[in-house]
CSV table of C-alpha atoms and ligand atoms in Angstrom, one decimal:
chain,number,residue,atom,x,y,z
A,1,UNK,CA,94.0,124.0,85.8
A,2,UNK,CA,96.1,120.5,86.3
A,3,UNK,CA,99.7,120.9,86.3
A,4,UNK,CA,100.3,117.2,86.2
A,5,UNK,CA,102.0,116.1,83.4
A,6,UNK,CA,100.3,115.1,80.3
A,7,UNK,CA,100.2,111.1,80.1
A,8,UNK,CA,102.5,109.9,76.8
A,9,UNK,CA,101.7,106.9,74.8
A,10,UNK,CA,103.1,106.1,71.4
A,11,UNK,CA,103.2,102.8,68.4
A,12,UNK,CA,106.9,101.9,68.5
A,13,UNK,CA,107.8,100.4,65.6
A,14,UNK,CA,110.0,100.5,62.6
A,15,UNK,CA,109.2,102.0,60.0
A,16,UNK,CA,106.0,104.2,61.8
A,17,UNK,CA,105.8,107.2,59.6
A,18,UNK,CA,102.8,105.2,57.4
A,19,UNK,CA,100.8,104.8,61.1
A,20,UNK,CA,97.7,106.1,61.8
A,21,UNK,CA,97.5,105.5,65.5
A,22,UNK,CA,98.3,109.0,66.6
A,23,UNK,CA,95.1,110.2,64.5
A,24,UNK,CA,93.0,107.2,66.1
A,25,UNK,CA,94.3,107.9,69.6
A,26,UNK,CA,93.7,111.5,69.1
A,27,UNK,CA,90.4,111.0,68.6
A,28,UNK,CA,89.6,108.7,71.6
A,29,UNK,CA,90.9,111.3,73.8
A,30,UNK,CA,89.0,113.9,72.2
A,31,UNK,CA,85.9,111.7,72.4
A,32,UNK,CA,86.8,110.3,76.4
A,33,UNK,CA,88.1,113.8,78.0
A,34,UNK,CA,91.2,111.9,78.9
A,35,UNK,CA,94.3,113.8,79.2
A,36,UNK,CA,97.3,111.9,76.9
A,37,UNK,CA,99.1,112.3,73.8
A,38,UNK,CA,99.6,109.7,71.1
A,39,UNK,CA,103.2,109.8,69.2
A,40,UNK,CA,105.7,108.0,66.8
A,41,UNK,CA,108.5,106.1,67.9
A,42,UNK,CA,111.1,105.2,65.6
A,43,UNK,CA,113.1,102.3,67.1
A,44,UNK,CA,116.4,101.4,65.3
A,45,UNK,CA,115.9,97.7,64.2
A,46,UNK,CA,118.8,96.8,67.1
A,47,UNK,CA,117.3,99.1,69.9
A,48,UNK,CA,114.0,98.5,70.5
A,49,UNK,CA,114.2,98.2,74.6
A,50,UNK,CA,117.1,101.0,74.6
A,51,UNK,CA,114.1,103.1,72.8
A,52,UNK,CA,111.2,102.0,75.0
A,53,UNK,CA,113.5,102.2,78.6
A,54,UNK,CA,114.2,105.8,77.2
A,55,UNK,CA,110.3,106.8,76.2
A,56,UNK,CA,109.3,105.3,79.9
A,57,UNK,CA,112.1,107.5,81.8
A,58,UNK,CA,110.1,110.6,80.1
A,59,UNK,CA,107.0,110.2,81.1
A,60,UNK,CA,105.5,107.4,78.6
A,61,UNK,CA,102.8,105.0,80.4
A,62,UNK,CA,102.6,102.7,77.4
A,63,UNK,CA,102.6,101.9,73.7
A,64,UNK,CA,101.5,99.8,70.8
A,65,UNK,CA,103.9,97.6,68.7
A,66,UNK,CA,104.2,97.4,65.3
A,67,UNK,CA,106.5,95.4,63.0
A,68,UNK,CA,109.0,94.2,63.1
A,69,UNK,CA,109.0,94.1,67.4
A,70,UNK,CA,105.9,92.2,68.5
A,71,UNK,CA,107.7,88.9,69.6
A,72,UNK,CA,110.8,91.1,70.8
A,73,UNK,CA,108.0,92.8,73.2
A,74,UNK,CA,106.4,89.5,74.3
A,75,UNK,CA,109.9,88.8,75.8
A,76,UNK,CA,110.1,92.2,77.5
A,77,UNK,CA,107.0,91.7,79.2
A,78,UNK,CA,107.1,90.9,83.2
A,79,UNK,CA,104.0,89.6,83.0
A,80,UNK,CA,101.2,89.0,80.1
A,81,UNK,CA,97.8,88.4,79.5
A,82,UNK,CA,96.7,85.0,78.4
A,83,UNK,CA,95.7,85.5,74.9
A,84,UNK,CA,99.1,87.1,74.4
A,85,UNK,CA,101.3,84.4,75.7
A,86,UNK,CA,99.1,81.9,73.4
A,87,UNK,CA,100.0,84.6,70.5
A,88,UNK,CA,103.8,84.9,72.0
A,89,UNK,CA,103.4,88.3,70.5
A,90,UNK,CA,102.6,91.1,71.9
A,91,UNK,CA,101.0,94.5,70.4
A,92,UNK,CA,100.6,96.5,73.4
A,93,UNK,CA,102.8,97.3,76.3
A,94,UNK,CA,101.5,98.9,79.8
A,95,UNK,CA,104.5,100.5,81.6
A,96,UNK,CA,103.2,99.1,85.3
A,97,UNK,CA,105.7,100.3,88.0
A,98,UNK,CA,108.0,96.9,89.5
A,99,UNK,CA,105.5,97.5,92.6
A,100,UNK,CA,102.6,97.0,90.4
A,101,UNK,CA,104.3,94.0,88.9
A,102,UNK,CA,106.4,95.2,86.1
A,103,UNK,CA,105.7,95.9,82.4
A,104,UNK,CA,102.1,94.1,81.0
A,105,UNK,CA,101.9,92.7,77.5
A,106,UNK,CA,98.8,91.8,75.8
A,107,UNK,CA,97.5,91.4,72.4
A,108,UNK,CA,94.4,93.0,71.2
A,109,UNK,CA,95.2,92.5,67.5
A,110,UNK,CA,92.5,89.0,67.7
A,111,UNK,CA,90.1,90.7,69.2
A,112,UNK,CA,90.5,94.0,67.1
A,113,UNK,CA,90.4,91.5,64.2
A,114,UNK,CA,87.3,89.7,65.6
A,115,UNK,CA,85.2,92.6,66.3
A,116,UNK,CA,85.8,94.0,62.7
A,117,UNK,CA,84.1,91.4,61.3
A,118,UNK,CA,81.6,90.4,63.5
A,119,UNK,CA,80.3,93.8,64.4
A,120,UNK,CA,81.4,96.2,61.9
A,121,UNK,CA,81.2,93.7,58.9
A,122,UNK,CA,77.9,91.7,60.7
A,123,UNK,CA,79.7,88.3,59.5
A,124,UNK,CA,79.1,86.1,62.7
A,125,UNK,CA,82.0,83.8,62.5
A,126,UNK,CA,80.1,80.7,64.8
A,127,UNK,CA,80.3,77.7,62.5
A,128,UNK,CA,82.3,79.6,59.3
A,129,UNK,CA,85.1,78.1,57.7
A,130,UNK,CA,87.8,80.2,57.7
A,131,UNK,CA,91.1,80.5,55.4
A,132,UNK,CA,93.7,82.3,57.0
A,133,UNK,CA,96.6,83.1,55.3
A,134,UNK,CA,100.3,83.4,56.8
A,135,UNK,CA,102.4,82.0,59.4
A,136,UNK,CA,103.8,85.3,60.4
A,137,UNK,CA,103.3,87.2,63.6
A,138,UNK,CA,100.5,89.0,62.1
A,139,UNK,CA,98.9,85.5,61.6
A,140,UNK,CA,100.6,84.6,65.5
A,141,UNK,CA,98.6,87.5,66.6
A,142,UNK,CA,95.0,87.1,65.8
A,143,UNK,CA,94.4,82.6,65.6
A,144,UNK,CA,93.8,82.6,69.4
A,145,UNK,CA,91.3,84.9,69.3
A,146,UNK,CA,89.5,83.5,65.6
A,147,UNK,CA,89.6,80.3,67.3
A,148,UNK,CA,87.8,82.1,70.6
A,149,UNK,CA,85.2,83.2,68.5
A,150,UNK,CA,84.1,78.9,67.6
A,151,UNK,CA,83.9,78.6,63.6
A,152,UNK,CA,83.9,75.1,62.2
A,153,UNK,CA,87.2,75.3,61.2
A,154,UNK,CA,90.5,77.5,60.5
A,155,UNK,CA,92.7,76.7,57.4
A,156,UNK,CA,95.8,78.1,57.6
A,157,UNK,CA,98.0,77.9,54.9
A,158,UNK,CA,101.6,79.8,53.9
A,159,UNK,CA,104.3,79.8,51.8
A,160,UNK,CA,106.5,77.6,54.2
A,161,UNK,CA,104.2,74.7,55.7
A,162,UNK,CA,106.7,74.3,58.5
A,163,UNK,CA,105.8,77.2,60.3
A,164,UNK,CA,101.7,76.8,59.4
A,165,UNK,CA,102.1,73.3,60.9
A,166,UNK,CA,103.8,75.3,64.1
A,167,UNK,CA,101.0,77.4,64.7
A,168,UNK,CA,98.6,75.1,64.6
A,169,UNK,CA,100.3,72.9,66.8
A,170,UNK,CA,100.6,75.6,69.6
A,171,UNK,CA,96.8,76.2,69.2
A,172,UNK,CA,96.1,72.8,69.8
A,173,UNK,CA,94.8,72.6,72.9
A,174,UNK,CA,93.2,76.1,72.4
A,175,UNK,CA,91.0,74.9,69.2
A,176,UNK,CA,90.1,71.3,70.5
A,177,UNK,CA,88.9,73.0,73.7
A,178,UNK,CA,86.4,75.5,71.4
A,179,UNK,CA,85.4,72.5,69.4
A,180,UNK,CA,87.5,74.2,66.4
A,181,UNK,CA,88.8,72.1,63.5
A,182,UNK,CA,92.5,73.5,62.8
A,183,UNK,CA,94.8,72.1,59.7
A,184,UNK,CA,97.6,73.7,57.8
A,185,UNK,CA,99.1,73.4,54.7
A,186,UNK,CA,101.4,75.0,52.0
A,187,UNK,CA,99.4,77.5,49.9
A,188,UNK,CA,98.2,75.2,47.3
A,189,UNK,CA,96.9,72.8,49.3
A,190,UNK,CA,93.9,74.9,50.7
A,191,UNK,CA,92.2,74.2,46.9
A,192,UNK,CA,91.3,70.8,48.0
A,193,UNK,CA,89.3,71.8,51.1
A,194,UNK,CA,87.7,75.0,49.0
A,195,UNK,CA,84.2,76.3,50.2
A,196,UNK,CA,85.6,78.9,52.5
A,197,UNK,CA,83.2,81.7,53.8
A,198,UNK,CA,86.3,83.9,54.6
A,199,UNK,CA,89.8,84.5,53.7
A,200,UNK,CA,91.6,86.9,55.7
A,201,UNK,CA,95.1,87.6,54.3
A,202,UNK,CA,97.6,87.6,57.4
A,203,UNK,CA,100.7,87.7,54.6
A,204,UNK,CA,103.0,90.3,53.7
A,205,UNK,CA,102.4,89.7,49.8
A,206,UNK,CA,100.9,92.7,48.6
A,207,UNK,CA,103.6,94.9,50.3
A,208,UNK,CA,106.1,93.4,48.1
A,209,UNK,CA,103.2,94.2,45.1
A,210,UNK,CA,102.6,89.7,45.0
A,211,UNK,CA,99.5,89.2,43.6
A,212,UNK,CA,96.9,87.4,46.2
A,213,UNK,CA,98.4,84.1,47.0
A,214,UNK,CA,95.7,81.8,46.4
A,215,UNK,CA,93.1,81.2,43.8
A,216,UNK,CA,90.2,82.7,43.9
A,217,UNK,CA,88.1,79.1,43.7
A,218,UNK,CA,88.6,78.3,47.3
A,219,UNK,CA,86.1,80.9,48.5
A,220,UNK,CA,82.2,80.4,48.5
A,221,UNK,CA,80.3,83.3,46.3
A,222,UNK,CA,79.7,86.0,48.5
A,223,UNK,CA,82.4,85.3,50.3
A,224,UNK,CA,84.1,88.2,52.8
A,225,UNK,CA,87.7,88.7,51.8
A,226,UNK,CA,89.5,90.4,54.4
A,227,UNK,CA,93.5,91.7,54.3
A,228,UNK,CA,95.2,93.1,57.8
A,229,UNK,CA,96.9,95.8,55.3
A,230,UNK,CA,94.8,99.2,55.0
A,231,UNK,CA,95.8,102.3,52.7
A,232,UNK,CA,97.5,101.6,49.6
A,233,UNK,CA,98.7,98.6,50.6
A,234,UNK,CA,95.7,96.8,50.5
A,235,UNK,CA,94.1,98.0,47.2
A,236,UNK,CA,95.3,95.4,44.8
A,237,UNK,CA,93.7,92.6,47.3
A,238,UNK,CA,90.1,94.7,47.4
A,239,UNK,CA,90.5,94.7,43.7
A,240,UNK,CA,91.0,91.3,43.6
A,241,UNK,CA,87.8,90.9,45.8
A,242,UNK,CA,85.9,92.5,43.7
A,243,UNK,CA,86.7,91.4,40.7
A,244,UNK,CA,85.4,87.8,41.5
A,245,UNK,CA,82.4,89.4,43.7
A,246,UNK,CA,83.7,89.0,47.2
A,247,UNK,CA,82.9,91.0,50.0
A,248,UNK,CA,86.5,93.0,49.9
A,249,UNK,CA,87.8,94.6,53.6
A,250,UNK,CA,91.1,96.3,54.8
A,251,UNK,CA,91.9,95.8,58.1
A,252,UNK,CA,91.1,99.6,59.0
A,253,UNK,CA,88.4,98.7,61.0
A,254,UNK,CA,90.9,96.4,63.1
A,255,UNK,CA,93.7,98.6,63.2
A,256,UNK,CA,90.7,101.1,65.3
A,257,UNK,CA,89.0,98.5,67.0
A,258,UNK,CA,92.4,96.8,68.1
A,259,UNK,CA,93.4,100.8,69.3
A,260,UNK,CA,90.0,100.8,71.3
A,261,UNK,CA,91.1,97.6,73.3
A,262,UNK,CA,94.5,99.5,74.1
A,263,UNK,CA,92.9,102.3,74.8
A,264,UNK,CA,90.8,100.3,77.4
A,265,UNK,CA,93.7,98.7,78.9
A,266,UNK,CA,95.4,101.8,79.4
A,267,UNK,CA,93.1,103.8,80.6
A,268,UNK,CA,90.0,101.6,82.0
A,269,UNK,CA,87.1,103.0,79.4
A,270,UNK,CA,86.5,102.0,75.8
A,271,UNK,CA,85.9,104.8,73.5
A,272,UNK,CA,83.0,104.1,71.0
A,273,UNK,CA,85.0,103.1,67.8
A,274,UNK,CA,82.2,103.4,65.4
A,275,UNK,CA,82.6,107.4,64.8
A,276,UNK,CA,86.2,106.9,64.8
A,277,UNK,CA,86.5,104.7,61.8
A,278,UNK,CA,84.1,106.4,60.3
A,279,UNK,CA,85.9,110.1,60.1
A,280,UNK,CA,89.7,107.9,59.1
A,281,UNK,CA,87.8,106.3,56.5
A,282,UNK,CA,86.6,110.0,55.1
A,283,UNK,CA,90.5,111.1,55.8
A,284,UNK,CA,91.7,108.5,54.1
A,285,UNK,CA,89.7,108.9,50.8
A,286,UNK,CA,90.3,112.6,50.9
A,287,UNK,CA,94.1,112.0,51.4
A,288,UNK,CA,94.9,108.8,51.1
B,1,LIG,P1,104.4,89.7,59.9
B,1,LIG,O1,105.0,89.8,61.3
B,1,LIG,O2,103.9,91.0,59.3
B,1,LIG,O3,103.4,88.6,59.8
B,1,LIG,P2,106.5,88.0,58.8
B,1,LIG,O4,106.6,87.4,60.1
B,1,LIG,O5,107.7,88.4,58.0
B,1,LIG,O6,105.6,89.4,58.9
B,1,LIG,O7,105.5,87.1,58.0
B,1,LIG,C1,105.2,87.4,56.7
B,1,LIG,C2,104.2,86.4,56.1
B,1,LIG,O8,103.9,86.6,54.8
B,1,LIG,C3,104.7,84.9,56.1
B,1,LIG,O9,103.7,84.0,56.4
B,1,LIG,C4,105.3,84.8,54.7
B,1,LIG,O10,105.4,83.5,54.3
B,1,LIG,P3,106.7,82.6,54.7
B,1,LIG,O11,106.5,82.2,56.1
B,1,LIG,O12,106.6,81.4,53.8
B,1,LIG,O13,107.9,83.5,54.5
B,1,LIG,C5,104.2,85.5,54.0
B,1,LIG,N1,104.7,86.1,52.7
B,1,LIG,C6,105.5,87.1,52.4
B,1,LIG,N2,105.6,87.4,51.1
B,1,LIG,C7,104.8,86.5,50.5
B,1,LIG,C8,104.5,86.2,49.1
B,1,LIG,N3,105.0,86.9,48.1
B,1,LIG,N4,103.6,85.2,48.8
B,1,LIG,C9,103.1,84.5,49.8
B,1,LIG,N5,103.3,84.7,51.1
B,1,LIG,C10,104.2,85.6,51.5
């Protein structure tokens, strides 16, 4: 039997009780045969390196990041992947010795985001028109990679307009590139473009029990409404969805994907998601 030490990995964050990345990380090594363990980290809101210099020292190879730290780890990062310095956030850290270059970042929230809905949710986003809502770093996180995947054109509108106007200005070049039309506006300004296929809700409204920020006219029929939030946290938006016939989805299904693409860039094999979100979904309504 091995003796080596068993590999630890961990979603720093604060708060992280609520996570479910342990159980998701769990379950890819189950599925892989790799040899790890998946934990909590609780970092005080004014020691987040401290925390991450101290999990490192005993033996942790890498983590995810959760709120409110993604930006904070973007800047601890010796070197990051491209999508992640377009996002200048990032949600996973590789501890990489200094002779392997130092600490990587990368993002895989976009493409955890993009994979939901394109495989899990079959809803090709080539040529869709796209509301997304927020200018936050969940928002940050996922545009390069919505804009990656070439639909006509991304809305995104917040609360503040200032900061919508400063994400799309730093995808620019990215969207113009990928033939992607990009505008931004304050919340109610999105009514006057309307016929959306998809709205994905990037805000932190329904955390703070907000109703959904924009009316429900902007979206075609049939349309797939989609918040980042899973749990609790997202029921009032999938009963807003439903109520006017949308499509409703949590971001579950991205939450596991995104874990599979950390998973893959820690270890160098993707587990197959599919089963995974399958069995949270059944733990979830059993004890939500
Ligand atoms: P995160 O990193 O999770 O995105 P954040 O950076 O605090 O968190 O951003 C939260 C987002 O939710 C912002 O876009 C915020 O709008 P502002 O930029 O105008 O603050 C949005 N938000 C929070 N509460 C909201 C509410 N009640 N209605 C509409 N938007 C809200």
């Amino acid at each position: 039997m091995s003796t080596a030490p068993t590999d630890r990995y961990a979603v720093a964050g604060n708060p992280v009780a609520h996570s479910r990345s342990p159980d998701i990380h769990a379950m890819f090594a189950a599925q892989t045969g790799e040899r790890l363990i998946y934990e909590r980290l609780l970092c005080p809101l004014d020691g987040f390196e401290a925390s991450l210099r101290g999990f490192a020292a005993s033996g942790g190879r890498g983590c995810n990041v959760t709120v409110p730290f993604k930006f904070e780890a973007h800047d601890l990062a010796a070197r990051r992947s491209p999508r992640a310095a377009l996002a200048g956030a990032v949600n996973v850290l590789r501890f990489d010795t200094d002779e392997q270059g130092g600490w990587f970042g990368d993002n895989s929230d976009g493409l955890g985001l993009v994979r939901d809905i394109e495989h899990n949710a079959a809803r090709p986003l080539k040529g869709q028109r796209v509301l997304l809502l927020g200018a936050g770093g969940a928002s940050a996180g996922v545009l390069g990679s919505l804009i990656a995947a070439r639909p006509a054109e991304i809305h995104l509108a917040n609360r503040s307009t200032d900061k919508a106007q400063a994400l799309v200005d730093s995808h620019a070049a990215w969207a113009t590139q990928h033939g992607v039309r990009l505008a931004a506006s304050g919340l109610d300004g999105c009514g006057n473009a309307g016929g959306f296929d998809l709205l994905i809700n990037g805000t932190s409204a329904s955390l703070g029990g907000a109703a959904v920020p924009v009316s429900a006219a902007v979206l075609k029929p049939g349309a797939l409404a989609m918040d980042m939030m899973y749990g609790p946290a997202a029921q009032d938006f999938l009963d807003w969805a439903a109520a006017h016939g949308f499509a409703g989805r949590d971001g579950l299904g991205m939450l596991v994907e995104q874990a599979g693409e950390s998973f893959l860039i820690w270890r160098g094999q993707r587990p197959d998601t599919a089963p995974v979100l399958a069995a949270l979904r059944a733990q979830m309504a059993a004890a939500p």
